[in-house]
Amino acid sequence: MRSEAAHGVLRGVDCSAAREFPDVVGAWSAADLPDLPAVPYTLPAGLSTQEAVAGREWPALVKDRVRYPGEAPAVDPGEGADGRGRTIAPH
């Protein structure tokens, strides 16, 4: 899951429950990965223009505030059938 909030303050992310599932190999939030580099901003859903976001970077995981619906506050690289990691909703 990803954040459903369009904008908000992140009060915390608790990954402990996700770590209990048998197919989860780990679960981390930005607090667990302080050296995780920022990523270049992309143009999801056509909500902005290339000129408006040129040179901007965003945290790979939400650190303190959610900026748009779908932003990831945490990730768990589960061993699901598709091999993709999942995101964990904030609380």
PDB file of C-alpha atoms in Angstrom:
ATOM      1  CA  MET A   1       0.000   0.000   0.000  1.00  0.00           C
ATOM      2  CA  ARG A   2       0.985   3.575  -0.495  1.00  0.00           C
ATOM      3  CA  SER A   3      -0.142   6.749   1.208  1.00  0.00           C
ATOM      4  CA  GLU A   4      -3.747   7.669   0.483  1.00  0.00           C
ATOM      5  CA  ALA A   5      -3.210  11.225   1.745  1.00  0.00           C
ATOM      6  CA  ALA A   6      -2.706  14.038  -0.740  1.00  0.00           C
ATOM      7  CA  HIS A   7      -0.711  16.026   1.814  1.00  0.00           C
ATOM      8  CA  GLY A   8       0.051  15.478   5.466  1.00  0.00           C
ATOM      9  CA  VAL A   9       2.536  15.171   8.282  1.00  0.00           C
ATOM     10  CA  LEU A  10       3.930  11.682   8.827  1.00  0.00           C
ATOM     11  CA  ARG A  11       3.694  10.826  12.511  1.00  0.00           C
ATOM     12  CA  GLY A  12       5.487   7.518  12.203  1.00  0.00           C
ATOM     13  CA  VAL A  13       5.810   4.220  10.403  1.00  0.00           C
ATOM     14  CA  ASP A  14       5.740   0.927  12.303  1.00  0.00           C
ATOM     15  CA  CYS A  15       7.125  -1.893  10.174  1.00  0.00           C
ATOM     16  CA  SER A  16       7.080  -4.534  12.923  1.00  0.00           C
ATOM     17  CA  ALA A  17       3.786  -6.165  11.845  1.00  0.00           C
ATOM     18  CA  ALA A  18       4.957  -6.427   8.224  1.00  0.00           C
ATOM     19  CA  ARG A  19       8.136  -8.187   9.348  1.00  0.00           C
ATOM     20  CA  GLU A  20       6.030 -10.965  10.892  1.00  0.00           C
ATOM     21  CA  PHE A  21       4.631 -12.207   7.567  1.00  0.00           C
ATOM     22  CA  PRO A  22       6.399 -15.326   6.255  1.00  0.00           C
ATOM     23  CA  ASP A  23       6.990 -13.987   2.728  1.00  0.00           C
ATOM     24  CA  VAL A  24       8.477 -10.681   3.926  1.00  0.00           C
ATOM     25  CA  VAL A  25      12.256 -10.599   3.950  1.00  0.00           C
ATOM     26  CA  GLY A  26      12.407  -7.184   5.626  1.00  0.00           C
ATOM     27  CA  ALA A  27      10.552  -3.898   6.013  1.00  0.00           C
ATOM     28  CA  TRP A  28      12.082  -0.455   6.311  1.00  0.00           C
ATOM     29  CA  SER A  29      11.056   3.172   6.618  1.00  0.00           C
ATOM     30  CA  ALA A  30      13.141   6.290   5.958  1.00  0.00           C
ATOM     31  CA  ALA A  31      14.126   6.276   9.645  1.00  0.00           C
ATOM     32  CA  ASP A  32      15.681   2.825   9.156  1.00  0.00           C
ATOM     33  CA  LEU A  33      17.607   3.969   6.057  1.00  0.00           C
ATOM     34  CA  PRO A  34      19.002   7.446   6.820  1.00  0.00           C
ATOM     35  CA  ASP A  35      21.530   7.296   3.954  1.00  0.00           C
ATOM     36  CA  LEU A  36      18.961   6.391   1.300  1.00  0.00           C
ATOM     37  CA  PRO A  37      19.559   8.861  -1.547  1.00  0.00           C
ATOM     38  CA  ALA A  38      16.874  11.107  -2.977  1.00  0.00           C
ATOM     39  CA  VAL A  39      15.415  10.273  -6.364  1.00  0.00           C
ATOM     40  CA  PRO A  40      14.731  12.605  -9.280  1.00  0.00           C
ATOM     41  CA  TYR A  41      11.137  13.756  -9.431  1.00  0.00           C
ATOM     42  CA  THR A  42       9.107  12.058 -12.127  1.00  0.00           C
ATOM     43  CA  LEU A  43       5.914  13.199 -13.757  1.00  0.00           C
ATOM     44  CA  PRO A  44       3.342  10.699 -12.413  1.00  0.00           C
ATOM     45  CA  ALA A  45      -0.176  11.035 -13.763  1.00  0.00           C
ATOM     46  CA  GLY A  46       0.739  14.175 -15.707  1.00  0.00           C
ATOM     47  CA  LEU A  47       0.173  16.429 -12.676  1.00  0.00           C
ATOM     48  CA  SER A  48       2.973  18.817 -13.517  1.00  0.00           C
ATOM     49  CA  THR A  49       5.246  19.909 -16.330  1.00  0.00           C
ATOM     50  CA  GLN A  50       8.876  19.092 -17.021  1.00  0.00           C
ATOM     51  CA  GLU A  51       9.818  22.752 -16.463  1.00  0.00           C
ATOM     52  CA  ALA A  52       8.099  22.871 -13.065  1.00  0.00           C
ATOM     53  CA  VAL A  53       9.978  19.873 -11.681  1.00  0.00           C
ATOM     54  CA  ALA A  54      13.364  20.313 -13.380  1.00  0.00           C
ATOM     55  CA  GLY A  55      16.170  19.749 -10.892  1.00  0.00           C
ATOM     56  CA  ARG A  56      13.913  18.722  -8.009  1.00  0.00           C
ATOM     57  CA  GLU A  57      14.603  15.595  -6.020  1.00  0.00           C
ATOM     58  CA  TRP A  58      12.268  13.760  -3.661  1.00  0.00           C
ATOM     59  CA  PRO A  59      13.041  11.371  -0.824  1.00  0.00           C
ATOM     60  CA  ALA A  60      12.825   7.737  -1.943  1.00  0.00           C
ATOM     61  CA  LEU A  61      10.694   7.101   1.176  1.00  0.00           C
ATOM     62  CA  VAL A  62       8.598   9.688   3.023  1.00  0.00           C
ATOM     63  CA  LYS A  63      10.611  11.242   5.850  1.00  0.00           C
ATOM     64  CA  ASP A  64       8.363  13.816   7.478  1.00  0.00           C
ATOM     65  CA  ARG A  65       5.474  14.759   5.211  1.00  0.00           C
ATOM     66  CA  VAL A  66       3.430  13.167   2.452  1.00  0.00           C
ATOM     67  CA  ARG A  67       3.378  15.281  -0.699  1.00  0.00           C
ATOM     68  CA  TYR A  68       0.994  13.315  -2.944  1.00  0.00           C
ATOM     69  CA  PRO A  69      -1.241  10.215  -2.907  1.00  0.00           C
ATOM     70  CA  GLY A  70       0.813   7.135  -3.646  1.00  0.00           C
ATOM     71  CA  GLU A  71       4.032   8.364  -2.059  1.00  0.00           C
ATOM     72  CA  ALA A  72       5.804   5.508  -0.240  1.00  0.00           C
ATOM     73  CA  PRO A  73       6.408   5.834   3.532  1.00  0.00           C
ATOM     74  CA  ALA A  74       8.002   2.358   3.766  1.00  0.00           C
ATOM     75  CA  VAL A  75       8.836  -0.682   1.667  1.00  0.00           C
ATOM     76  CA  ASP A  76       9.062  -4.428   2.184  1.00  0.00           C
ATOM     77  CA  PRO A  77      10.730  -6.541  -0.492  1.00  0.00           C
ATOM     78  CA  GLY A  78       8.426  -9.540  -0.137  1.00  0.00           C
ATOM     79  CA  GLU A  79       8.939 -12.735  -2.034  1.00  0.00           C
ATOM     80  CA  GLY A  80       5.568 -12.613  -3.776  1.00  0.00           C
ATOM     81  CA  ALA A  81       4.838 -14.204  -7.112  1.00  0.00           C
ATOM     82  CA  ASP A  82       5.660 -11.012  -9.002  1.00  0.00           C
ATOM     83  CA  GLY A  83       8.900 -10.379  -7.058  1.00  0.00           C
ATOM     84  CA  ARG A  84       8.075  -6.703  -6.496  1.00  0.00           C
ATOM     85  CA  GLY A  85       8.356  -4.948  -3.151  1.00  0.00           C
ATOM     86  CA  ARG A  86       5.255  -3.537  -1.516  1.00  0.00           C
ATOM     87  CA  THR A  87       4.781  -0.322   0.367  1.00  0.00           C
ATOM     88  CA  ILE A  88       3.328   0.025   3.840  1.00  0.00           C
ATOM     89  CA  ALA A  89       0.725   2.647   4.737  1.00  0.00           C
ATOM     90  CA  PRO A  90       1.676   5.264   7.379  1.00  0.00           C
ATOM     91  CA  HIS A  91      -0.151   5.620  10.671  1.00  0.00           C
TER      92      HIS A  91
END
